[in-house]
CSV table of N, CA and C and ligand atoms in Angstrom, one decimal:
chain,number,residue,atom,x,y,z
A,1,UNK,N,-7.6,13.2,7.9
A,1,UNK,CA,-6.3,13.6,7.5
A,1,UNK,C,-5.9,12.9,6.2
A,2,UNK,N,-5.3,13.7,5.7
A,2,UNK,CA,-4.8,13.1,3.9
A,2,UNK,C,-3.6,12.1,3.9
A,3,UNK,N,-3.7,11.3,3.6
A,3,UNK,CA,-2.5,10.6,3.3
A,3,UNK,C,-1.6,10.7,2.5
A,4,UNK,N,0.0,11.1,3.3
A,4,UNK,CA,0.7,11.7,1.5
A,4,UNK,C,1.6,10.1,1.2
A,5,UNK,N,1.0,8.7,1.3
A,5,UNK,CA,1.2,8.1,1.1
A,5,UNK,C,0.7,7.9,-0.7
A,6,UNK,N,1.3,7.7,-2.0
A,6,UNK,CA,0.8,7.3,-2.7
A,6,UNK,C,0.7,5.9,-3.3
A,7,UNK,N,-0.1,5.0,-4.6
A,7,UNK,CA,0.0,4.2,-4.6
A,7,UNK,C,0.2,4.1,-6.0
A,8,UNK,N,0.9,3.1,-6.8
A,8,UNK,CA,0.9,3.0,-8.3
A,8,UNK,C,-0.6,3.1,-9.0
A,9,UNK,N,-0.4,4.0,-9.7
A,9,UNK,CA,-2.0,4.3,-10.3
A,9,UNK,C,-2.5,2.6,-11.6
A,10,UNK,N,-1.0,2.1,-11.7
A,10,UNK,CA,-0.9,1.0,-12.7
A,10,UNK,C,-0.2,-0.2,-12.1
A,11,UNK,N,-0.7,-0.1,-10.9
A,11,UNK,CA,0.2,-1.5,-10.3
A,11,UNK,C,-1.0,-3.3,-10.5
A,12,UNK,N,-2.0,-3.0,-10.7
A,12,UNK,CA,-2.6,-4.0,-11.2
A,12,UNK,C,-2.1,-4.8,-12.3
A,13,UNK,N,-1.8,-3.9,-13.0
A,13,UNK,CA,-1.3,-4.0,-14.7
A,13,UNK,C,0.3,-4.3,-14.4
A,14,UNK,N,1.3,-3.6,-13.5
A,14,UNK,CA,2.8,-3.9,-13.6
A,14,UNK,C,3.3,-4.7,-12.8
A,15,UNK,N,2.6,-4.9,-11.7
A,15,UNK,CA,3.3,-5.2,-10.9
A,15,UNK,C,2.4,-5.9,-9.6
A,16,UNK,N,3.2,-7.0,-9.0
A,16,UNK,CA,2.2,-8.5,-8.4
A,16,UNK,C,1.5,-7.5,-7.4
A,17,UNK,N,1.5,-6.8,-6.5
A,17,UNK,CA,1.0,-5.6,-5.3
A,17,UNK,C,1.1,-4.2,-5.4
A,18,UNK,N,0.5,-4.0,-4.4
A,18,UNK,CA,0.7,-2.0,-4.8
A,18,UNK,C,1.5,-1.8,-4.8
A,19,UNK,N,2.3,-0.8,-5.4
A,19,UNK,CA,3.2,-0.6,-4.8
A,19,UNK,C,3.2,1.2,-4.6
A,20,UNK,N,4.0,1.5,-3.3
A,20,UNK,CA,3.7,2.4,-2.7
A,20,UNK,C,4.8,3.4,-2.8
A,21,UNK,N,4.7,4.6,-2.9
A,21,UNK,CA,5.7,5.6,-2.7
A,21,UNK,C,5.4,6.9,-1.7
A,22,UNK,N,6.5,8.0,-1.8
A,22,UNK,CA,5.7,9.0,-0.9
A,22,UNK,C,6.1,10.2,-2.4
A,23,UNK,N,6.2,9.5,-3.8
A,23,UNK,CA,6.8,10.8,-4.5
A,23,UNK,C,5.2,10.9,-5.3
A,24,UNK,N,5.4,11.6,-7.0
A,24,UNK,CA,4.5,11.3,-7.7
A,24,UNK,C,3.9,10.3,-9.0
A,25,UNK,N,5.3,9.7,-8.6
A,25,UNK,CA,5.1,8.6,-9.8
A,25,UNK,C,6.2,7.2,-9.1
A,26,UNK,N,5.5,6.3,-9.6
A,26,UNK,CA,5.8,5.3,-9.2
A,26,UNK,C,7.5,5.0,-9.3
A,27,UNK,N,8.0,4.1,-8.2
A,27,UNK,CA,9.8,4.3,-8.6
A,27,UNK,C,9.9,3.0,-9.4
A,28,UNK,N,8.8,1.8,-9.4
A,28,UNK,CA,9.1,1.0,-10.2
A,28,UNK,C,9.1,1.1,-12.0
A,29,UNK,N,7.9,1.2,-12.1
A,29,UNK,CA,7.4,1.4,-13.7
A,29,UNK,C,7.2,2.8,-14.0
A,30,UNK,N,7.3,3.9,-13.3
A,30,UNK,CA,7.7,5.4,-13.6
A,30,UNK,C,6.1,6.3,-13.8
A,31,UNK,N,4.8,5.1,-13.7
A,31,UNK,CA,3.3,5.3,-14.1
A,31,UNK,C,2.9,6.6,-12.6
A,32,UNK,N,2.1,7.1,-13.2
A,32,UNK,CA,1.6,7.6,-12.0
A,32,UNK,C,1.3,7.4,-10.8
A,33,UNK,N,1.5,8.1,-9.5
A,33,UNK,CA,1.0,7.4,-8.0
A,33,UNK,C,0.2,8.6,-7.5
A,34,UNK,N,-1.0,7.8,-7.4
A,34,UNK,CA,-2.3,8.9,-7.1
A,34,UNK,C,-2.6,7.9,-5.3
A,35,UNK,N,-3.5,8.8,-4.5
A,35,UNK,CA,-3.4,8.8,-3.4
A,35,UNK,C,-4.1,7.7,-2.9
A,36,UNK,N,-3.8,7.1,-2.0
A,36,UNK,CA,-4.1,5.5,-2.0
A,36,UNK,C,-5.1,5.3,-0.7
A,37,UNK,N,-5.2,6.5,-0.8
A,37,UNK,CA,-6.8,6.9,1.0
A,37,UNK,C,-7.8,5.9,0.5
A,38,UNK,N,-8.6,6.1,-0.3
A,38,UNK,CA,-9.5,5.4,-0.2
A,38,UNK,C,-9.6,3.8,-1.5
A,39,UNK,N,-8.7,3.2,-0.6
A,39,UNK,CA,-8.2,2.2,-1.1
A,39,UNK,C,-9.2,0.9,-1.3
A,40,UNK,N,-9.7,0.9,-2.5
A,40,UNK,CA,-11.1,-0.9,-2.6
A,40,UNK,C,-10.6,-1.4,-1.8
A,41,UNK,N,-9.9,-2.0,-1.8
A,41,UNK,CA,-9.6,-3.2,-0.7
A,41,UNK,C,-8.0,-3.3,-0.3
A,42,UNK,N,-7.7,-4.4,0.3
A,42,UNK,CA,-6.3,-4.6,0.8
A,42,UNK,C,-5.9,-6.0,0.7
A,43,UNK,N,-5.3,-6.6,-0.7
A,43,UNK,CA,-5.1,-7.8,-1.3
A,43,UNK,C,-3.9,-7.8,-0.3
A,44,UNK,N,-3.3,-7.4,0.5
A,44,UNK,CA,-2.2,-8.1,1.1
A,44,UNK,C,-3.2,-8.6,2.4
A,45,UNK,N,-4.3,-8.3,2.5
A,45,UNK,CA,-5.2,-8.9,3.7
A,45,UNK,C,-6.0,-10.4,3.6
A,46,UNK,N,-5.6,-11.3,3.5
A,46,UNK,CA,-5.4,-12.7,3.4
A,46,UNK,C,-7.0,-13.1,4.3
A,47,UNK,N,-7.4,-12.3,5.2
A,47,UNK,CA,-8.5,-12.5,6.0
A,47,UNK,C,-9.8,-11.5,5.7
A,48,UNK,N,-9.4,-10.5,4.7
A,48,UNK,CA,-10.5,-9.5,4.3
A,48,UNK,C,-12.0,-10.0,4.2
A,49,UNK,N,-11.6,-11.3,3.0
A,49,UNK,CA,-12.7,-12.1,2.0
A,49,UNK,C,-13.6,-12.9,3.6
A,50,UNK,N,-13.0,-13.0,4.5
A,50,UNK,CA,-13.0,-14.0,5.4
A,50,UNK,C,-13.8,-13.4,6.2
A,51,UNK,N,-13.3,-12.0,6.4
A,51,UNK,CA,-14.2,-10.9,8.0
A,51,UNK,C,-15.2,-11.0,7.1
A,52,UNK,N,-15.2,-10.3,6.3
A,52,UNK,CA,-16.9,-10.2,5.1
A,52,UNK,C,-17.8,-10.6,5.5
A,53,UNK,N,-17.3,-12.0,5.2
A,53,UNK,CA,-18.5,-13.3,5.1
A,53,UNK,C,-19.0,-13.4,6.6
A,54,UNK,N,-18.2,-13.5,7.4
A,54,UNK,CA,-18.4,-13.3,9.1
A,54,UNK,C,-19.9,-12.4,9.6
A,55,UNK,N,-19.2,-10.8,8.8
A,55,UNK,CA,-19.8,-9.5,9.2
A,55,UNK,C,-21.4,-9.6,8.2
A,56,UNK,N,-21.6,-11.0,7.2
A,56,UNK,CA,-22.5,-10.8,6.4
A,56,UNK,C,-23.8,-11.7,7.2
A,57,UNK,N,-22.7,-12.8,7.9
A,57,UNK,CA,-23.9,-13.9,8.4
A,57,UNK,C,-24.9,-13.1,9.6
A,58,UNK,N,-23.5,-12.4,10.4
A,58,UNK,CA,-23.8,-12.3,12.3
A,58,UNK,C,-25.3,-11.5,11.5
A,59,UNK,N,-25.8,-10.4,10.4
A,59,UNK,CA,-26.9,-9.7,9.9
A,59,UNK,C,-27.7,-10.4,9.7
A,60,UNK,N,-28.2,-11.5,9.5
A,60,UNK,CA,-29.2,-12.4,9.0
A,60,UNK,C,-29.9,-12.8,10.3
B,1,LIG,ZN1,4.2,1.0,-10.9
């Protein structure tokens, strides 16, 4: 299923987190918001860096 969540296409560059809307452009800095499905990673996940390393050892 598609997410009609979008995400600031320039929130690296404007602004400290993603930021999120459901329109087509961001309501902060007015930049584009393209679809934020398949998202690199999730900097608000404080434990991401952390599962990683976990999910890299239990393979060895
Ligand atoms: Zn923005």
């Amino acid at each position: 299923m598609k997410s009609d969540i979008h995400v600031c296409s320039a929130w690296e560059r404007e602004h400290d987190r993603p930021v999120y809307t459901f329109g087509d452009t961001c309501p902060d800095c007015g930049a584009e918001a393209v679809n934020s499905a398949p998202a690199p990673f999730d900097p608000s996940d404080p434990h991401g860096p952390y599962r990683r390393s976990l999910k890299r050892r239990r393979r060895e």
